[in-house]
mmCIF file of C-alpha atoms in Angstrom:
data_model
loop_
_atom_site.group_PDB
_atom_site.id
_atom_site.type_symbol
_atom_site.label_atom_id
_atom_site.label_comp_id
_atom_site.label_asym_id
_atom_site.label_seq_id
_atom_site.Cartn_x
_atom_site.Cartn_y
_atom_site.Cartn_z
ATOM 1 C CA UNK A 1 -44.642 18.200 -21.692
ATOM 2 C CA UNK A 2 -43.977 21.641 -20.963
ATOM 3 C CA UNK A 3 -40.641 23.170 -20.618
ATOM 4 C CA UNK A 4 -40.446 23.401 -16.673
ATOM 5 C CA UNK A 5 -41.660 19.765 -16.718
ATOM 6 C CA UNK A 6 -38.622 18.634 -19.640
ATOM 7 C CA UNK A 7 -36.267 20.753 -17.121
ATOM 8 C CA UNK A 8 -37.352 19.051 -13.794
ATOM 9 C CA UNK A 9 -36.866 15.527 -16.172
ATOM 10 C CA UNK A 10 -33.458 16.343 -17.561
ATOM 11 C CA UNK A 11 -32.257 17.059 -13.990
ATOM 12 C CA UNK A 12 -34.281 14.043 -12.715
ATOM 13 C CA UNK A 13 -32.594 11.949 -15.268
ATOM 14 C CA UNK A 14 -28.824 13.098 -15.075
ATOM 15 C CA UNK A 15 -29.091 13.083 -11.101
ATOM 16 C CA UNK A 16 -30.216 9.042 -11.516
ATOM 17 C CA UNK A 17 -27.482 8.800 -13.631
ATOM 18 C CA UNK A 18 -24.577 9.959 -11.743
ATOM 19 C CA UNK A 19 -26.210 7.773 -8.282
ATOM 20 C CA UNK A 20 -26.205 5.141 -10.757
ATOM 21 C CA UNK A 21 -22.308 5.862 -11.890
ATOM 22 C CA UNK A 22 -21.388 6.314 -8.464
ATOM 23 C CA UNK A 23 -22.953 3.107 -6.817
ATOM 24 C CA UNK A 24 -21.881 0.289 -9.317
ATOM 25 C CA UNK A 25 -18.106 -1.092 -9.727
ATOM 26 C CA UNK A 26 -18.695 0.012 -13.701
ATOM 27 C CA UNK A 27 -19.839 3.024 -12.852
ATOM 28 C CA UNK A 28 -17.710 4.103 -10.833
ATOM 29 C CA UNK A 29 -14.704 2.823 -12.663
ATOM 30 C CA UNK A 30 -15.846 5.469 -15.772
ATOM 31 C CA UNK A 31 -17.063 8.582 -13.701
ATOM 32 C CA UNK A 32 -13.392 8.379 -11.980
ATOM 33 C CA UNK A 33 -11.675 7.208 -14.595
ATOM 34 C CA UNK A 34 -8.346 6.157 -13.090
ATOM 35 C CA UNK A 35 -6.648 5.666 -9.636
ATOM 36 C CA UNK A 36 -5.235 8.958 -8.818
ATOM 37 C CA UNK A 37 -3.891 10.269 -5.327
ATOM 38 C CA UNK A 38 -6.859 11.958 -4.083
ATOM 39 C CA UNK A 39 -8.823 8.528 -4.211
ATOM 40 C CA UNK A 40 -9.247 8.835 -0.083
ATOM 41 C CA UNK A 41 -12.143 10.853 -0.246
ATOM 42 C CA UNK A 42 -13.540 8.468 -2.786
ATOM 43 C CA UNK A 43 -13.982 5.380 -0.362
ATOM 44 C CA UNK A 44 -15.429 4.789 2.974
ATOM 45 C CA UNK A 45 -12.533 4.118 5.578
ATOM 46 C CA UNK A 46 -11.629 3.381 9.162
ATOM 47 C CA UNK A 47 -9.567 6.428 11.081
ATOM 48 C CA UNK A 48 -6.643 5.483 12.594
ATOM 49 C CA UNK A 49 -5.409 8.063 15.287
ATOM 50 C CA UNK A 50 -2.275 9.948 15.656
ATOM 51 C CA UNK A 51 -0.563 9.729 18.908
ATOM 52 C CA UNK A 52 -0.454 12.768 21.741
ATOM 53 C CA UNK A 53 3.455 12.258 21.816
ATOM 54 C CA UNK A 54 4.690 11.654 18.567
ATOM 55 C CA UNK A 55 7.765 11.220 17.161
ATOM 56 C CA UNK A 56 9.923 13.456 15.311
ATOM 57 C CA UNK A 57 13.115 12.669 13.098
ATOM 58 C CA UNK A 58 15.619 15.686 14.059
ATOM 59 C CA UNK A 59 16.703 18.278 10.815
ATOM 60 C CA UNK A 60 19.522 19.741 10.175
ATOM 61 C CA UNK A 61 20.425 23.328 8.468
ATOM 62 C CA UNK A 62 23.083 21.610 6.342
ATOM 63 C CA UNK A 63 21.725 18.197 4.748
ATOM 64 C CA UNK A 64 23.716 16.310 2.499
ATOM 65 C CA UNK A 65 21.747 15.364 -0.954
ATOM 66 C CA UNK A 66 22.347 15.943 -4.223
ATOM 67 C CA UNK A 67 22.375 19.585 -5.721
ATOM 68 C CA UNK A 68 21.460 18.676 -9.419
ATOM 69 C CA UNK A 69 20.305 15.601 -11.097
ATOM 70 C CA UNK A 70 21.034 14.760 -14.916
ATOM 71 C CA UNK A 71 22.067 18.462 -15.115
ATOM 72 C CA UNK A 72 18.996 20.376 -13.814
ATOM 73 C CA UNK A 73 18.255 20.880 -9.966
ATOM 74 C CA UNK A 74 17.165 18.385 -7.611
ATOM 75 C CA UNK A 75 13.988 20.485 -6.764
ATOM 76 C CA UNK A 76 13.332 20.872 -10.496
ATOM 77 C CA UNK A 77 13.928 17.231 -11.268
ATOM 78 C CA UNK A 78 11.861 16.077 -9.001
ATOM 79 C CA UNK A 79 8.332 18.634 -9.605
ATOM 80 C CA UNK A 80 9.018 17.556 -13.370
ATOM 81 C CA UNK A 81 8.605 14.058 -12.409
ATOM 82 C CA UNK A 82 5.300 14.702 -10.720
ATOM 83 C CA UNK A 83 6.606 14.556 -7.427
ATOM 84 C CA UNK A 84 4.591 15.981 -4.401
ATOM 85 C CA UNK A 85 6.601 14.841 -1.304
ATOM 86 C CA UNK A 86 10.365 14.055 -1.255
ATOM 87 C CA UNK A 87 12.434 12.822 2.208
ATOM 88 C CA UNK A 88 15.941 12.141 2.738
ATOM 89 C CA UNK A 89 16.379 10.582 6.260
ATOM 90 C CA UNK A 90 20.051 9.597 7.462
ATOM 91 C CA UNK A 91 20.745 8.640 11.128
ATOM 92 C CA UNK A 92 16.811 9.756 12.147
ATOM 93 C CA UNK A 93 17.853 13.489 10.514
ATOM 94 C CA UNK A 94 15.803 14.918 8.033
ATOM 95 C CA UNK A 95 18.492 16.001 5.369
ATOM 96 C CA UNK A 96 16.095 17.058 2.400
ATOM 97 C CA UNK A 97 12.258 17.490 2.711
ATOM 98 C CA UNK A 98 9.888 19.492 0.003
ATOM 99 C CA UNK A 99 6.958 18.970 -1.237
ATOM 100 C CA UNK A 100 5.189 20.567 -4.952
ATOM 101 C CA UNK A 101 2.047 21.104 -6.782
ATOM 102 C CA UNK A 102 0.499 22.169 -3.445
ATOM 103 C CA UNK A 103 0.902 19.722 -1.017
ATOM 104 C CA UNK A 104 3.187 20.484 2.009
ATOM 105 C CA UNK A 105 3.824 18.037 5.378
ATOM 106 C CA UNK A 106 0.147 17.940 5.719
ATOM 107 C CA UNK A 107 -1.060 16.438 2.922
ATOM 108 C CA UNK A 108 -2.505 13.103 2.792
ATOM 109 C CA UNK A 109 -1.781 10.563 -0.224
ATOM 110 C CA UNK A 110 -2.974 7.250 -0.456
ATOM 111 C CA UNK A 111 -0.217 4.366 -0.269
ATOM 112 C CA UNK A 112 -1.479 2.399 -3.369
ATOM 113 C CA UNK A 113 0.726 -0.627 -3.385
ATOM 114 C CA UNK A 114 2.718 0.286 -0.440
ATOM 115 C CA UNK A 115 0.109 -0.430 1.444
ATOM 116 C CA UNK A 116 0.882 -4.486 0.972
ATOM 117 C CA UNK A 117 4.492 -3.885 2.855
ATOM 118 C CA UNK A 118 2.005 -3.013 5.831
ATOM 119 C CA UNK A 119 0.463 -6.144 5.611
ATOM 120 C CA UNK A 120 3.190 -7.966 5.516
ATOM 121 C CA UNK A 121 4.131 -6.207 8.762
ATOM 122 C CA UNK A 122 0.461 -7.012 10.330
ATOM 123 C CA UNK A 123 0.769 -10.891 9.212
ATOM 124 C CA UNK A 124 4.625 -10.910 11.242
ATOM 125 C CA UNK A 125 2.331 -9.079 14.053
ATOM 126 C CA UNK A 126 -0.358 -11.792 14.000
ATOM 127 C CA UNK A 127 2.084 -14.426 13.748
ATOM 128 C CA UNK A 128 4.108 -13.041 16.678
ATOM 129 C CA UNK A 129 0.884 -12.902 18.929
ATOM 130 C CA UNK A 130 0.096 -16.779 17.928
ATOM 131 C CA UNK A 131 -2.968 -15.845 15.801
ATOM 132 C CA UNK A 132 -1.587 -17.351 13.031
ATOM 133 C CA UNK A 133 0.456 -20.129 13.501
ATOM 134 C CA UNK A 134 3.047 -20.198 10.517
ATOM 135 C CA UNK A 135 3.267 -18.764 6.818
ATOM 136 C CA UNK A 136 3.154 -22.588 6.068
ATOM 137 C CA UNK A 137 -0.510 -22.807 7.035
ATOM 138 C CA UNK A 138 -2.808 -23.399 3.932
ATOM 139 C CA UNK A 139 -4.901 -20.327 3.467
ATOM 140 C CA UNK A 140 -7.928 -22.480 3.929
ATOM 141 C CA UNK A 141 -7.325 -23.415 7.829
ATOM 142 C CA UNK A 142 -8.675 -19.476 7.966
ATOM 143 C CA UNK A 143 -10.806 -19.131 4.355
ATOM 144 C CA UNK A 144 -12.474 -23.016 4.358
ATOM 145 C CA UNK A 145 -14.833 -21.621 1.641
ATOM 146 C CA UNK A 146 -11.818 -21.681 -0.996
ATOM 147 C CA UNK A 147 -11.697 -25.727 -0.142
ATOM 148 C CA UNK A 148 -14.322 -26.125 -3.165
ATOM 149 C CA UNK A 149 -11.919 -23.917 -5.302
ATOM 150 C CA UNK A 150 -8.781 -26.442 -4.454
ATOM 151 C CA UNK A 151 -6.963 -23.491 -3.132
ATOM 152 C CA UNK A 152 -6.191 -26.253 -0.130
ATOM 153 C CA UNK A 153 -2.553 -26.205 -1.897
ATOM 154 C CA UNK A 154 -2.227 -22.518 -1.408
ATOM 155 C CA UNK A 155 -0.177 -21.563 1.825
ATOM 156 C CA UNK A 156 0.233 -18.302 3.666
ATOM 157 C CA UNK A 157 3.486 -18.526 2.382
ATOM 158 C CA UNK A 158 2.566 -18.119 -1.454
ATOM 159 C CA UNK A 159 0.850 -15.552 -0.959
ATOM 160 C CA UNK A 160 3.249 -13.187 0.319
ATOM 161 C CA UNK A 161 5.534 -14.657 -2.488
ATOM 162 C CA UNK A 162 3.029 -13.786 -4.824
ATOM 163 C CA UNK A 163 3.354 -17.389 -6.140
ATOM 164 C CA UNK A 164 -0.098 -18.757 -5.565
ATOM 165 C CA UNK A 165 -0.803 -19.495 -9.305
ATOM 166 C CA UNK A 166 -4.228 -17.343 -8.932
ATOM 167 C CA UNK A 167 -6.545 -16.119 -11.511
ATOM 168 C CA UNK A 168 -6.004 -12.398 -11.466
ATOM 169 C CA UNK A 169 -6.282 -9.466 -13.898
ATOM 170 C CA UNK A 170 -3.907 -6.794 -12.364
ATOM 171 C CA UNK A 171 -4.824 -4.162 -15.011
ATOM 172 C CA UNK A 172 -6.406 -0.974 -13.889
ATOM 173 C CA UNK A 173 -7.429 0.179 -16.927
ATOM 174 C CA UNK A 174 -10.042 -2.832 -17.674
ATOM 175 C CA UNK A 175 -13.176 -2.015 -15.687
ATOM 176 C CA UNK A 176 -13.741 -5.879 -16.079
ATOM 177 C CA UNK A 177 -10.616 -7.005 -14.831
ATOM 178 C CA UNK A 178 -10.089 -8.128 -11.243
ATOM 179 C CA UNK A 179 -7.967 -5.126 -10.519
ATOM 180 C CA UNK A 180 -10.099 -2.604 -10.954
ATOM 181 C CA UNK A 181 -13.380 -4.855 -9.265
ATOM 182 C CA UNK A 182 -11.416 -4.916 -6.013
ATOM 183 C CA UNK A 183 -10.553 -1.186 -6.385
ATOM 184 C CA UNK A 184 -13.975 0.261 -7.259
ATOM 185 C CA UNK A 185 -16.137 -2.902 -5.784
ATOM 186 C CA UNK A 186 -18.136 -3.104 -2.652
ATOM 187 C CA UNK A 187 -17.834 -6.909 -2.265
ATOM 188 C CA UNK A 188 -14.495 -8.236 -1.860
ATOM 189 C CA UNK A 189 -15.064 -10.757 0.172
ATOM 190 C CA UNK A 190 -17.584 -12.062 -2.333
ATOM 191 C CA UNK A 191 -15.382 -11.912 -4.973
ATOM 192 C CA UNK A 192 -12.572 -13.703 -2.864
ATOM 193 C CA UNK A 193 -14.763 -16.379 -2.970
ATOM 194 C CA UNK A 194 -15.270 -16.201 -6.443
ATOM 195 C CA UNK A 195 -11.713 -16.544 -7.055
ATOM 196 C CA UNK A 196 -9.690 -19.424 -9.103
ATOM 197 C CA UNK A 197 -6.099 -20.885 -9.227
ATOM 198 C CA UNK A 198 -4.955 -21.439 -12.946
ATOM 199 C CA UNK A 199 -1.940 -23.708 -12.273
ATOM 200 C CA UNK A 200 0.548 -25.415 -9.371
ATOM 201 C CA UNK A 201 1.216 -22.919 -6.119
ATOM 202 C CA UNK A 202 4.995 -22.525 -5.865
ATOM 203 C CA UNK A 203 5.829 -22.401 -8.791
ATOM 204 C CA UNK A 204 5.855 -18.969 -10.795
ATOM 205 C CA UNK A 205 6.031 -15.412 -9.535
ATOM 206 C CA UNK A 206 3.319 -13.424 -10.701
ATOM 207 C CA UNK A 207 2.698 -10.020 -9.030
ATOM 208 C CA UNK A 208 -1.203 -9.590 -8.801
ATOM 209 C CA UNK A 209 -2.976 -7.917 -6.223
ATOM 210 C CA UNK A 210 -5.336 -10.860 -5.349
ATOM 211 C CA UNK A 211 -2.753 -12.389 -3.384
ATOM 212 C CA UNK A 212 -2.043 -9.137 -0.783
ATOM 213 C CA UNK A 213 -6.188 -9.518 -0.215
ATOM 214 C CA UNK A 214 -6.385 -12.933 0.369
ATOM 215 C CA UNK A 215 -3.619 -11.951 3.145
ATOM 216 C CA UNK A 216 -6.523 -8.918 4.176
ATOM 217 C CA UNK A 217 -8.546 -12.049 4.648
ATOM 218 C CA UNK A 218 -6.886 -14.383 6.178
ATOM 219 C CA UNK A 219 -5.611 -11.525 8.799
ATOM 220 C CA UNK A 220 -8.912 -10.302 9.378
ATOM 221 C CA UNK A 221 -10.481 -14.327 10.334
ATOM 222 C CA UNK A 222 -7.158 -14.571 12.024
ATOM 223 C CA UNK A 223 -8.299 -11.500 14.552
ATOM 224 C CA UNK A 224 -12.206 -12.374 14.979
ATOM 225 C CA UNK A 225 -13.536 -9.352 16.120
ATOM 226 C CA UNK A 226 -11.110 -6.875 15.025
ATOM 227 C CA UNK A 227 -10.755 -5.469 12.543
ATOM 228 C CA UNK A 228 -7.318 -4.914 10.833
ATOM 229 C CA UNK A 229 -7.314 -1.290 11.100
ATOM 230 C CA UNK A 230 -7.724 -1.353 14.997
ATOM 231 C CA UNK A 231 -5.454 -3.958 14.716
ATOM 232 C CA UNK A 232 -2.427 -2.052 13.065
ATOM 233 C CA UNK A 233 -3.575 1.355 15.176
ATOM 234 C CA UNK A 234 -2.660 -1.239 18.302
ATOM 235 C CA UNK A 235 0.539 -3.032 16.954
ATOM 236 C CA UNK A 236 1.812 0.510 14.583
ATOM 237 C CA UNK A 237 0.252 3.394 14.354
ATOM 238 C CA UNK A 238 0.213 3.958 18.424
ATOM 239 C CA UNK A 239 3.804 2.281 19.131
ATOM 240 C CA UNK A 240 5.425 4.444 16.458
ATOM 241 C CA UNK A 241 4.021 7.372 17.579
ATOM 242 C CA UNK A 242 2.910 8.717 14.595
ATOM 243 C CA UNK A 243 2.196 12.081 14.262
ATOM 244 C CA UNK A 244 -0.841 12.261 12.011
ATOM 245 C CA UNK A 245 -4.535 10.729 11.763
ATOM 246 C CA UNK A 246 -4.573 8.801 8.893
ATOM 247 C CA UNK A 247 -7.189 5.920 7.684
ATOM 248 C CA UNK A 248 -7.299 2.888 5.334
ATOM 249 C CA UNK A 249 -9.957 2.872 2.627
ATOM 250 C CA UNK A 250 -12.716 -0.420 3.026
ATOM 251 C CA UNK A 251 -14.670 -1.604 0.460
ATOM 252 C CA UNK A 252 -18.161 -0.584 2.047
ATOM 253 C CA UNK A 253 -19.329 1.175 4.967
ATOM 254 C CA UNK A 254 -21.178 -1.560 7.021
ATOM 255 C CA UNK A 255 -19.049 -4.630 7.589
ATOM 256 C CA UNK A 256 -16.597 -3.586 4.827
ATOM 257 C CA UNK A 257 -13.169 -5.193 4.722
ATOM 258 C CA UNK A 258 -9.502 -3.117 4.025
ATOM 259 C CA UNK A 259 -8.145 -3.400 0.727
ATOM 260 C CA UNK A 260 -5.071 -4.634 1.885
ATOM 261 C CA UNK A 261 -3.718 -4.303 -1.788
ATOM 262 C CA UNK A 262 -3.663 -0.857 -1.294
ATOM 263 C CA UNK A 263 -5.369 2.505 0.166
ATOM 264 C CA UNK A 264 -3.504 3.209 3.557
ATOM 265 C CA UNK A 265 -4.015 6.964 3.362
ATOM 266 C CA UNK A 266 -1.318 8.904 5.327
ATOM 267 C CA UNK A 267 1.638 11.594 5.755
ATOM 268 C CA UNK A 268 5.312 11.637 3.767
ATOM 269 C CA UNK A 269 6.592 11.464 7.692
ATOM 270 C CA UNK A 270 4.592 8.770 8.837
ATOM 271 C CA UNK A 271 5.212 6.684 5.802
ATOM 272 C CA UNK A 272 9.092 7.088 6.368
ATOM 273 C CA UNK A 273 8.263 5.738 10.258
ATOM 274 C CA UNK A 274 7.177 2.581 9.153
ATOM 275 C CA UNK A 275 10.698 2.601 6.643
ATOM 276 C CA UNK A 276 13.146 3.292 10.566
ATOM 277 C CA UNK A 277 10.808 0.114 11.980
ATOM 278 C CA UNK A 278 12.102 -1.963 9.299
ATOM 279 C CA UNK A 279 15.835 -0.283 9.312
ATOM 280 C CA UNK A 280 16.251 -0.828 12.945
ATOM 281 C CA UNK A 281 14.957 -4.222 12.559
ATOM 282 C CA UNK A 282 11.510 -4.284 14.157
ATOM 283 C CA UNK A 283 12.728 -2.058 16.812
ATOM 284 C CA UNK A 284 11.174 1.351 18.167
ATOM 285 C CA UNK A 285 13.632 3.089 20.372
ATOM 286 C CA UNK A 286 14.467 -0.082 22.318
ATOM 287 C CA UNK A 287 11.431 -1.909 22.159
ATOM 288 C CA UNK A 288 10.628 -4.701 19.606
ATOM 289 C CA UNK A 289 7.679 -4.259 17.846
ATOM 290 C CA UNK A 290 7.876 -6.959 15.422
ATOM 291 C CA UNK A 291 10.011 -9.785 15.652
ATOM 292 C CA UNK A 292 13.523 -9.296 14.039
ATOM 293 C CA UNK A 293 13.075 -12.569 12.606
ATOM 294 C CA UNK A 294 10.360 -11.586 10.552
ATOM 295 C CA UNK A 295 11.597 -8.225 9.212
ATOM 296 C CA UNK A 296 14.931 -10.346 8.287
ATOM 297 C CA UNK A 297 12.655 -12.726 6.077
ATOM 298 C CA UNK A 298 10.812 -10.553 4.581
ATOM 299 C CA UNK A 299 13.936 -8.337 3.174
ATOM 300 C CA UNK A 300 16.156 -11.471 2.424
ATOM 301 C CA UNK A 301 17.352 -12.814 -1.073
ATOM 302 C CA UNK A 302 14.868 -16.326 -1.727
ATOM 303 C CA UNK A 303 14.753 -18.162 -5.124
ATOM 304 C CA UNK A 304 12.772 -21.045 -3.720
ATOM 305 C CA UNK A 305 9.882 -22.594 -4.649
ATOM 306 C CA UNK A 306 9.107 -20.177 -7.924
ATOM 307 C CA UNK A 307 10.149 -17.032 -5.976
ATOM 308 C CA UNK A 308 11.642 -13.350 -7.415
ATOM 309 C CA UNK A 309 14.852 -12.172 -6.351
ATOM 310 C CA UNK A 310 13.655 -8.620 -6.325
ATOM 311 C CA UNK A 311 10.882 -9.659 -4.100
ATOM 312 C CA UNK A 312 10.296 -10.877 -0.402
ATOM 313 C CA UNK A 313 7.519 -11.121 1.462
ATOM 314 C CA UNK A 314 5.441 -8.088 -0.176
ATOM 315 C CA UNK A 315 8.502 -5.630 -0.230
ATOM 316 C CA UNK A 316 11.057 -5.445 -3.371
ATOM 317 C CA UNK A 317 14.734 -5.742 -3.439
ATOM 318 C CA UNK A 318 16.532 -3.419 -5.637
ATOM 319 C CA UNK A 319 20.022 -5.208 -4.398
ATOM 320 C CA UNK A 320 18.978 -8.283 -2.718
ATOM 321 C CA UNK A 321 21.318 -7.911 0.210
ATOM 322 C CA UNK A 322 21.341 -4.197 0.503
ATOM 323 C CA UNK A 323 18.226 -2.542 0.451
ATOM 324 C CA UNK A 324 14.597 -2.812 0.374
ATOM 325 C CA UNK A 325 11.183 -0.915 -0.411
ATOM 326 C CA UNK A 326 7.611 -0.296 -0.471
ATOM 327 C CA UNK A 327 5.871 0.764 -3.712
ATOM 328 C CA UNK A 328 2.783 1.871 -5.293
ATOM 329 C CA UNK A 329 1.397 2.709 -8.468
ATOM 330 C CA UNK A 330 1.482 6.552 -9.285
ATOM 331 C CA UNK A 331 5.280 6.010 -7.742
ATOM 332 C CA UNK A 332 4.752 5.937 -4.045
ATOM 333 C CA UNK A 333 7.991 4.328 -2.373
ATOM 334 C CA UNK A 334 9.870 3.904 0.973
ATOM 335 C CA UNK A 335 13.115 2.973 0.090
ATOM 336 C CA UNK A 336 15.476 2.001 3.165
ATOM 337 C CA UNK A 337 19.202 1.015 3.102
ATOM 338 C CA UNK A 338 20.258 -0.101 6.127
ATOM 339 C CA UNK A 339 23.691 0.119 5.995
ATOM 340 C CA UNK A 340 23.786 3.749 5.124
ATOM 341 C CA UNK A 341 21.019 4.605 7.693
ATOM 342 C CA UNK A 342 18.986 5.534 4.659
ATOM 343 C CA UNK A 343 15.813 6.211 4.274
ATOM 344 C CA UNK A 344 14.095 7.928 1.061
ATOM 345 C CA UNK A 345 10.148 8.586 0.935
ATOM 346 C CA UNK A 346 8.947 9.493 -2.221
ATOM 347 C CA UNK A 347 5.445 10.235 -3.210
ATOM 348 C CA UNK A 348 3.915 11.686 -6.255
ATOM 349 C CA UNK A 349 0.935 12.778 -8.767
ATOM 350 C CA UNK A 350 2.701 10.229 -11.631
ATOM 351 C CA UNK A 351 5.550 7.900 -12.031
ATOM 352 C CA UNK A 352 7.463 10.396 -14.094
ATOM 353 C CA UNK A 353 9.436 9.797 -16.799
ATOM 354 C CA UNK A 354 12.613 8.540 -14.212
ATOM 355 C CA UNK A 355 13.466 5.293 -13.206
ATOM 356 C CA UNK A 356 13.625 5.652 -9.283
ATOM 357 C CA UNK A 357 14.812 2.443 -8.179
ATOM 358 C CA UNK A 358 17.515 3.941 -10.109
ATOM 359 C CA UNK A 359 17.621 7.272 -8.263
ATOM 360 C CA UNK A 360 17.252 5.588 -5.026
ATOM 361 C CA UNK A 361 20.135 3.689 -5.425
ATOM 362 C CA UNK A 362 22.369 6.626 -6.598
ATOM 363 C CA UNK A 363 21.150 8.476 -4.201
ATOM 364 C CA UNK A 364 22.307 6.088 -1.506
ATOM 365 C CA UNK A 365 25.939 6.256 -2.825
ATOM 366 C CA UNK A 366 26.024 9.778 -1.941
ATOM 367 C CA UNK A 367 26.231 8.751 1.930
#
């Protein structure tokens, strides 16, 4: 083989190689490593639109927030934490907004884990139009195929609990564990139905991920035809008039489903909107967009049946009570506190090396 033949091989055989990385859950889980927040442009997704006339919190010349934290500047506390977007919202007024390492208001970053507050919201929506008739339902009424699994015992209900007693592997780092296949795989709903229940329902709280898809399921047999990201641009994204396009990241192109775990990919702003629907109660500026019913179960203290106290419905409870939240991994969060007319959006490259239920809460003593 001559040397222009070796060359045209070598290139031939690398360019295979990285189809081949990029096409297969394995592969994929290796060439990218590890979730990180510009994972958007890694996955196909459905747009959801901004609206014409969007809504804007006020701001104010002379916000009230903290001027050091642990004895070194807010702004420097935060962009050593790995922060790239930080809000303080009191009373619809913007009293602190930056953002570091090159992002500004602009900037899109995925939701991770937030993104199973939002289906929370969406299963409220779905129960409020009579598409689904009650969190009591068992999951089969809407997934029959699980029957054969004996998930028959598993109820809407658990699910949002995160009490279901399923199989999972939540860790991100194993490119075998469930985790990571619903992440990087192309066939959720195949491996939904590949899914198994290692104990009782109601019983245990065990955060996993598995449970916030089977609710991406259920939701999406629950609407037919639509498909869940029309379905929140209808009931959310239009109604709260948000002010940027945003999307949330399917599985595969043709006939793919959301991951509903995770991967609504949007603004600091418009994240904090969906924070004021839940501090007003369901509300939009007089209209009631989700019952107040639902937004008051979802935040409330509930030890039943196996269940947290720091969690409700897909959000978490830093003071049962008090206040509430959103999160995702790489430390995305929507913290509200309804009592001070609080709401905190923080989103970043990394966690940090900071507790920030901790800061939220301090910070919400300040007001």
């Amino acid at each position: 083989m001559n040397q222009k033949r070796k060359v045209q091989f070598r290139l031939f055989f690398v360019t295979m190689c990285l189809f081949y990385l990029s096409s297969c859950q394995i592969g994929r889980f290796v060439f990218y490593n590890f979730a990180d927040i510009k994972d958007y442009k890694k996955f196909p997704s459905r747009p959801l639109k901004a609206n014409a006339n969007h809504f804007s919190f006020e701001t104010t010349a002379n916000g009230k927030f903290p001027k050091e934290i642990n004895g070194v500047s807010f702004n420097k506390f935060l962009e050593s934490n790995k922060t790239v977007a930080f809000l303080i919202i009191r009373n619809d007024t913007i009293h602190y907004e930056n953002y570091f390492k090159g992002y500004n208001k602009e900037s899109i970053v995925p939701s991770f884990s937030m993104a199973k507050s939002v289906t929370s919201i969406l299963i409220g929506c779905a129960i409020d139009d009579s598409l689904i008739k009650s969190i009591e339902e068992p999951i089969t009424n809407y997934i029959p195929e699980l029957q054969k699994r004996g998930f028959n015992k598993v109820t809407i209900k658990h699910l949002l609990q995160m009490t279901s007693a399923i199989k999972f592997n939540e860790s991100y780092v194993n490119p075998f564990g469930h985790a990571a296949s619903f992440y990087y795989g192309r066939h959720l709903r195949k491996k939904i139905n590949q899914m198994k229940l290692k104990g009782e329902p109601g019983k245990k709280f065990e955060y996993v991920s598995g449970n916030t898809q089977l609710l991406g399921l259920v939701l999406e047999r629950a609407l037919k035809t639509k498909s869940i990201t029309t379905y929140l641009q209808e009931k959310i994204w239009t109604p709260l008039e948000m002010e940027y396009d945003a999307s949330w990241s399917i599985d595969k192109n043709k006939n793919g489903l959301e991951k509903t775990f995770c991967c609504l990919n949007a603004r600091a702003r418009d994240f904090a909107k969906i924070g004021r629907l839940y501090k007003n109660k369901g509300s939009w500026n007089g209209k009631q967009i989700i019952s107040q019913q639902w937004v008051e179960s979802s935040t409330k203290l509930d030890t039943t049946e196996g269940s947290a106290s720091y969690y409700q419905y897909q959000w978490w409870l830093p003071n049962p009570g008090k206040d509430f939240m959103a999160e995702g991994i790489l430390g995305q969060f929507v913290y509200i506190n309804p009592s001070k007319d609080l709401i905190i959006v923080r989103l970043g490259k990394k966690e940090g090396k900071t507790d920030w239920w901790s800061v939220f809460t301090s910070l919400a003593k300040v007001y």
